[in-house]
XYZ file of N, CA and C in Angstrom:
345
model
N 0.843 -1.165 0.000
C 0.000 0.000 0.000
C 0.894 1.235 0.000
N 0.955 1.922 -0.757
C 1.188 3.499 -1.113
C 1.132 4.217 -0.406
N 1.881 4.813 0.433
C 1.789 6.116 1.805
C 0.616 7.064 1.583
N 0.141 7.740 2.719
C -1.382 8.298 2.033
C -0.537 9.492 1.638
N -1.127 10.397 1.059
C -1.386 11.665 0.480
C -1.963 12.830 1.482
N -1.588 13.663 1.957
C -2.476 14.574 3.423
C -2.512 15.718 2.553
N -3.870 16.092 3.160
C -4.158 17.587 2.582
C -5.233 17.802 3.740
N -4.603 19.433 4.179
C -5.316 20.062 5.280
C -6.481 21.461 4.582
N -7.398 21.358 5.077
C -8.468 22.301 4.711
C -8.772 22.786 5.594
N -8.944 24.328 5.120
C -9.226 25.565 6.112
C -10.880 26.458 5.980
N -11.270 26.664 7.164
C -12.943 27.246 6.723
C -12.598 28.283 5.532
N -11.636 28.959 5.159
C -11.520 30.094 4.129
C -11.578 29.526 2.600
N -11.701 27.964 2.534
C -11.399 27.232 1.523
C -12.649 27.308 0.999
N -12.382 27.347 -0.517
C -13.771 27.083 -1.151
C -14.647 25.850 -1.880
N -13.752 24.920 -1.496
C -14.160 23.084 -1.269
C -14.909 23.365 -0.173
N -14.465 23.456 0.828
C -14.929 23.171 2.309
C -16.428 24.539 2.404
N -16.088 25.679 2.025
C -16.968 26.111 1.973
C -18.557 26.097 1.344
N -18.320 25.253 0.349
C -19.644 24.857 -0.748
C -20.886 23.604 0.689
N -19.481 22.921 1.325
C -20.148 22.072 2.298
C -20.366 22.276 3.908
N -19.900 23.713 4.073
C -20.206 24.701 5.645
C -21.530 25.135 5.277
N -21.937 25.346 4.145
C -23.011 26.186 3.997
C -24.527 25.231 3.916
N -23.958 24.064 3.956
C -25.023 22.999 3.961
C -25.277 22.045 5.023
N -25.922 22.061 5.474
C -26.159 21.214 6.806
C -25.852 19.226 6.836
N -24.354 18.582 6.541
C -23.969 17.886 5.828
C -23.363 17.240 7.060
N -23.648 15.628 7.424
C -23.280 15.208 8.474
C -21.697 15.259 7.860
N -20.269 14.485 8.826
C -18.878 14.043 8.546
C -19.421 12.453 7.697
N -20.223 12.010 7.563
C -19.802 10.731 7.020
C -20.619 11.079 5.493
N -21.479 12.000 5.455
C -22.046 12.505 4.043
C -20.770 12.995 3.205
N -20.110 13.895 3.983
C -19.179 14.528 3.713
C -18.168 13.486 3.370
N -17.622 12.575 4.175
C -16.160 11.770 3.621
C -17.217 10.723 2.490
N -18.173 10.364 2.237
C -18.853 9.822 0.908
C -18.725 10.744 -0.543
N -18.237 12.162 -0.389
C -18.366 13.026 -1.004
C -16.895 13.266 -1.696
N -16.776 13.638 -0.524
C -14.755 14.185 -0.565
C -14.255 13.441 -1.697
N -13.822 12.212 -1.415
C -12.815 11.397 -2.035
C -13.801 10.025 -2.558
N -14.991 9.957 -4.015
C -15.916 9.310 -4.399
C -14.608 8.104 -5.208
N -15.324 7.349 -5.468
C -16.403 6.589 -4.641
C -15.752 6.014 -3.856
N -16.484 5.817 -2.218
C -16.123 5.567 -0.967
C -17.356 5.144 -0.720
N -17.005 4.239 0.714
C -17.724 3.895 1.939
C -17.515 4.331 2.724
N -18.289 4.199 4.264
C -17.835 4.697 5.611
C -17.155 2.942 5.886
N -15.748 2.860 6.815
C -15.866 1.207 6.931
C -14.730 1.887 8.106
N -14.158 0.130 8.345
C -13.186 0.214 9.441
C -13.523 0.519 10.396
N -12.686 1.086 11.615
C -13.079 1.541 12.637
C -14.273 2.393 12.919
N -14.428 3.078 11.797
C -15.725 3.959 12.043
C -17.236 2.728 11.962
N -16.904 2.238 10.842
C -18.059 1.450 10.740
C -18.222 0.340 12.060
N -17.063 0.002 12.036
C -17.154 -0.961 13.881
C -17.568 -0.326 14.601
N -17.919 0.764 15.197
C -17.645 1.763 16.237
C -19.390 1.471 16.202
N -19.809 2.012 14.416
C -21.607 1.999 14.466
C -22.275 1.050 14.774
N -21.385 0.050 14.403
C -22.356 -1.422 14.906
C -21.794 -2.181 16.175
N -21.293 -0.657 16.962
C -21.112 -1.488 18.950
C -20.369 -2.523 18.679
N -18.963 -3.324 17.527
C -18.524 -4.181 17.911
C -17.035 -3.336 18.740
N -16.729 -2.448 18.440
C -15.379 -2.002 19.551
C -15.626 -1.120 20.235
N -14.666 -0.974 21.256
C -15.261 0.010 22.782
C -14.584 0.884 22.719
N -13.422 1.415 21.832
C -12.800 3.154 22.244
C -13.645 3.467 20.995
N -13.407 5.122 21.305
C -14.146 6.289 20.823
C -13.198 6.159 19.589
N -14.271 6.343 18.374
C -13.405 6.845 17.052
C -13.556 8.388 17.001
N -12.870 9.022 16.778
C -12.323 10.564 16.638
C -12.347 11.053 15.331
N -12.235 10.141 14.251
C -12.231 10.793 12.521
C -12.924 9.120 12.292
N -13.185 9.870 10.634
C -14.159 8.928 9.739
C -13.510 8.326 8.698
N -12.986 7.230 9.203
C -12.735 5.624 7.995
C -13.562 5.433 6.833
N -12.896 5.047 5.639
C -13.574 5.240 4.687
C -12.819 4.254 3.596
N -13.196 3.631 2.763
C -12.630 2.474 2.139
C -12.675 3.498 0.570
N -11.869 3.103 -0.597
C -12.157 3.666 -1.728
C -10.928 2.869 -2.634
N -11.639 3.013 -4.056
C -10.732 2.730 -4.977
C -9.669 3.548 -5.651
N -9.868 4.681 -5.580
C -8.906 5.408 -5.499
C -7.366 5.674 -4.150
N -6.902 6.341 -4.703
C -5.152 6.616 -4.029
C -5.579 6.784 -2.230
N -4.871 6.379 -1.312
C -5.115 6.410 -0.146
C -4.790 7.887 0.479
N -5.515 8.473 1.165
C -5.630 10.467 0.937
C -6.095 10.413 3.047
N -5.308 11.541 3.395
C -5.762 12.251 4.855
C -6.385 13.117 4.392
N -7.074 13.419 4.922
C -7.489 15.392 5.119
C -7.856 15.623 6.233
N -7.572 16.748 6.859
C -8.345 17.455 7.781
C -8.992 18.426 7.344
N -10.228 18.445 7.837
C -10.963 19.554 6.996
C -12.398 20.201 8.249
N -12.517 21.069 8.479
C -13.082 22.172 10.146
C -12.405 21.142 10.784
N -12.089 21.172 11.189
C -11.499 19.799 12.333
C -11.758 18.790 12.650
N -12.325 18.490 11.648
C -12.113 16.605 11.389
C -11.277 16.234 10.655
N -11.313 14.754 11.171
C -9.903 13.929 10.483
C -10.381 12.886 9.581
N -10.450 12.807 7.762
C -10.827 11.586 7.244
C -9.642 10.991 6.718
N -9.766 9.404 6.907
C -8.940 8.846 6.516
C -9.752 8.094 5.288
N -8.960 7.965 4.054
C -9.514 6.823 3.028
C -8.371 6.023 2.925
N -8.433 4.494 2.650
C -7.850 3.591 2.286
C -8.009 2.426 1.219
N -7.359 2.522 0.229
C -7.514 2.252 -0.979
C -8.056 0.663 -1.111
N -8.789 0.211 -1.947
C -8.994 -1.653 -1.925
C -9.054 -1.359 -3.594
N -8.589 -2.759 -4.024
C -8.872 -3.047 -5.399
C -10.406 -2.854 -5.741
N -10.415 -2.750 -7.405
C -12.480 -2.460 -7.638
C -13.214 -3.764 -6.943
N -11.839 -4.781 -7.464
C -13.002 -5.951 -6.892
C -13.354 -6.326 -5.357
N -12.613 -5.765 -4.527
C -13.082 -5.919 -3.073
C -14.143 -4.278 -3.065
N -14.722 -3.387 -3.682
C -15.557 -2.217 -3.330
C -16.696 -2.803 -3.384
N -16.965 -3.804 -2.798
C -18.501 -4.438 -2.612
C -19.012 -4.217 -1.392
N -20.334 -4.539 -0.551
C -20.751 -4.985 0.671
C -21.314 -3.933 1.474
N -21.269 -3.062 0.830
C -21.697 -1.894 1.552
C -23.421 -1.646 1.463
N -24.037 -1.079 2.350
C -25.420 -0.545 1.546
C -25.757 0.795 2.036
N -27.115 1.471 1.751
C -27.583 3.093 1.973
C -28.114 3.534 3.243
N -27.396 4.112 4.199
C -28.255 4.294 5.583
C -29.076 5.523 5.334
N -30.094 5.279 5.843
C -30.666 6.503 5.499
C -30.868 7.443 6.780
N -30.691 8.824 6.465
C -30.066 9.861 7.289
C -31.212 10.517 7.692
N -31.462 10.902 9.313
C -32.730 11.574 9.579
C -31.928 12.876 9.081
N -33.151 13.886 8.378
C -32.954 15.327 8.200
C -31.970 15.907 7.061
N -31.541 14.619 5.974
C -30.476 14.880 5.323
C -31.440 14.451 4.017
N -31.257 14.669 2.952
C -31.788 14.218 1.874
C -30.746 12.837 0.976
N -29.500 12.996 1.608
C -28.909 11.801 0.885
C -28.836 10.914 1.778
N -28.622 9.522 1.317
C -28.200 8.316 2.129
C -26.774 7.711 2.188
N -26.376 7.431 3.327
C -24.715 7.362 3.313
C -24.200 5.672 3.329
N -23.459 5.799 2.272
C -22.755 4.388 1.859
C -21.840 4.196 3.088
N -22.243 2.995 3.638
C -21.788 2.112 4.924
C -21.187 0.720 5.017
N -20.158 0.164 4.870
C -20.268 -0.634 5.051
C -21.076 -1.971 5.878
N -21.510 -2.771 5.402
C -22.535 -4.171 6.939
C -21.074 -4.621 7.110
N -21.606 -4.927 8.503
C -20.721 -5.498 9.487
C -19.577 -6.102 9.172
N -20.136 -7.347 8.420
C -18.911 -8.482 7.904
C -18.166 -7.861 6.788
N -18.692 -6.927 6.281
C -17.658 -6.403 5.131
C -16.670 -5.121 5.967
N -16.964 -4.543 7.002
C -15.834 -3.798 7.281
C -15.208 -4.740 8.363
N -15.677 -5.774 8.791
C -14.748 -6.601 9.729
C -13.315 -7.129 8.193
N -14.187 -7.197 7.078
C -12.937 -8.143 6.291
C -12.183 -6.631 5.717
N -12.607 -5.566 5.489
C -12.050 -4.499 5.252
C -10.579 -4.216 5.982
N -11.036 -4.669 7.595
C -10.329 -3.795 8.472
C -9.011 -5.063 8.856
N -9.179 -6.590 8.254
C -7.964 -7.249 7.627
C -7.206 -7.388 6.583
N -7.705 -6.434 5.808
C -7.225 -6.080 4.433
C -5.844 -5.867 4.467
């Protein structure tokens, strides 16, 4: 795997700004950022109560190049999988949001997060 790529974003930015101005959860947002993605890994463990520390930034699986950002002060991480492992995921649907956020189920970010 390829060292990630970091890029820090500032509220004065006008990426980040198109998505301050919209009422956009962090996991709408890392589905957005760096397409096509899932939410997986630790974050996705965290949603389905299988691990007990606090996740702090949003895990995210993708076929594209493996990328940090910080962006208002969150931390997303993406981590790259071949096309043919970008399966397993499905649409949660978001109270108060009009989109639905690609999630990994359980058993696919448990095999994600041995990748």
């Amino acid at each position: 795997m390829s060292p990630a790529s970091h890029f820090s974003c500032h509220d004065h930015c006008s990426f980040c700004s198109e998505f301050l101005n919209e009422p956009y959860s962090t996991w709408i947002i890392a589905n957005l950022v760096h397409a096509p993605s899932y939410i997986s890994l630790e974050t996705a463990l965290d949603h389905y109560d299988v691990i007990p520390e606090g996740v702090f930034m949003t895990t995210s699986v993708s076929t594209n190049r493996p990328l940090r950002i910080t962006m208002t002060d969150h931390f997303y991480t993406y981590v790259s999988v071949k096309t043919t492992m970008f399966k397993g995921y499905q649409l949660l649907e978001t109270d108060g949001y009009a989109r639905k956020i690609k999630i990994a189920e359980l058993e696919k970010a448990i095999m994600d997060f041995f990748y």
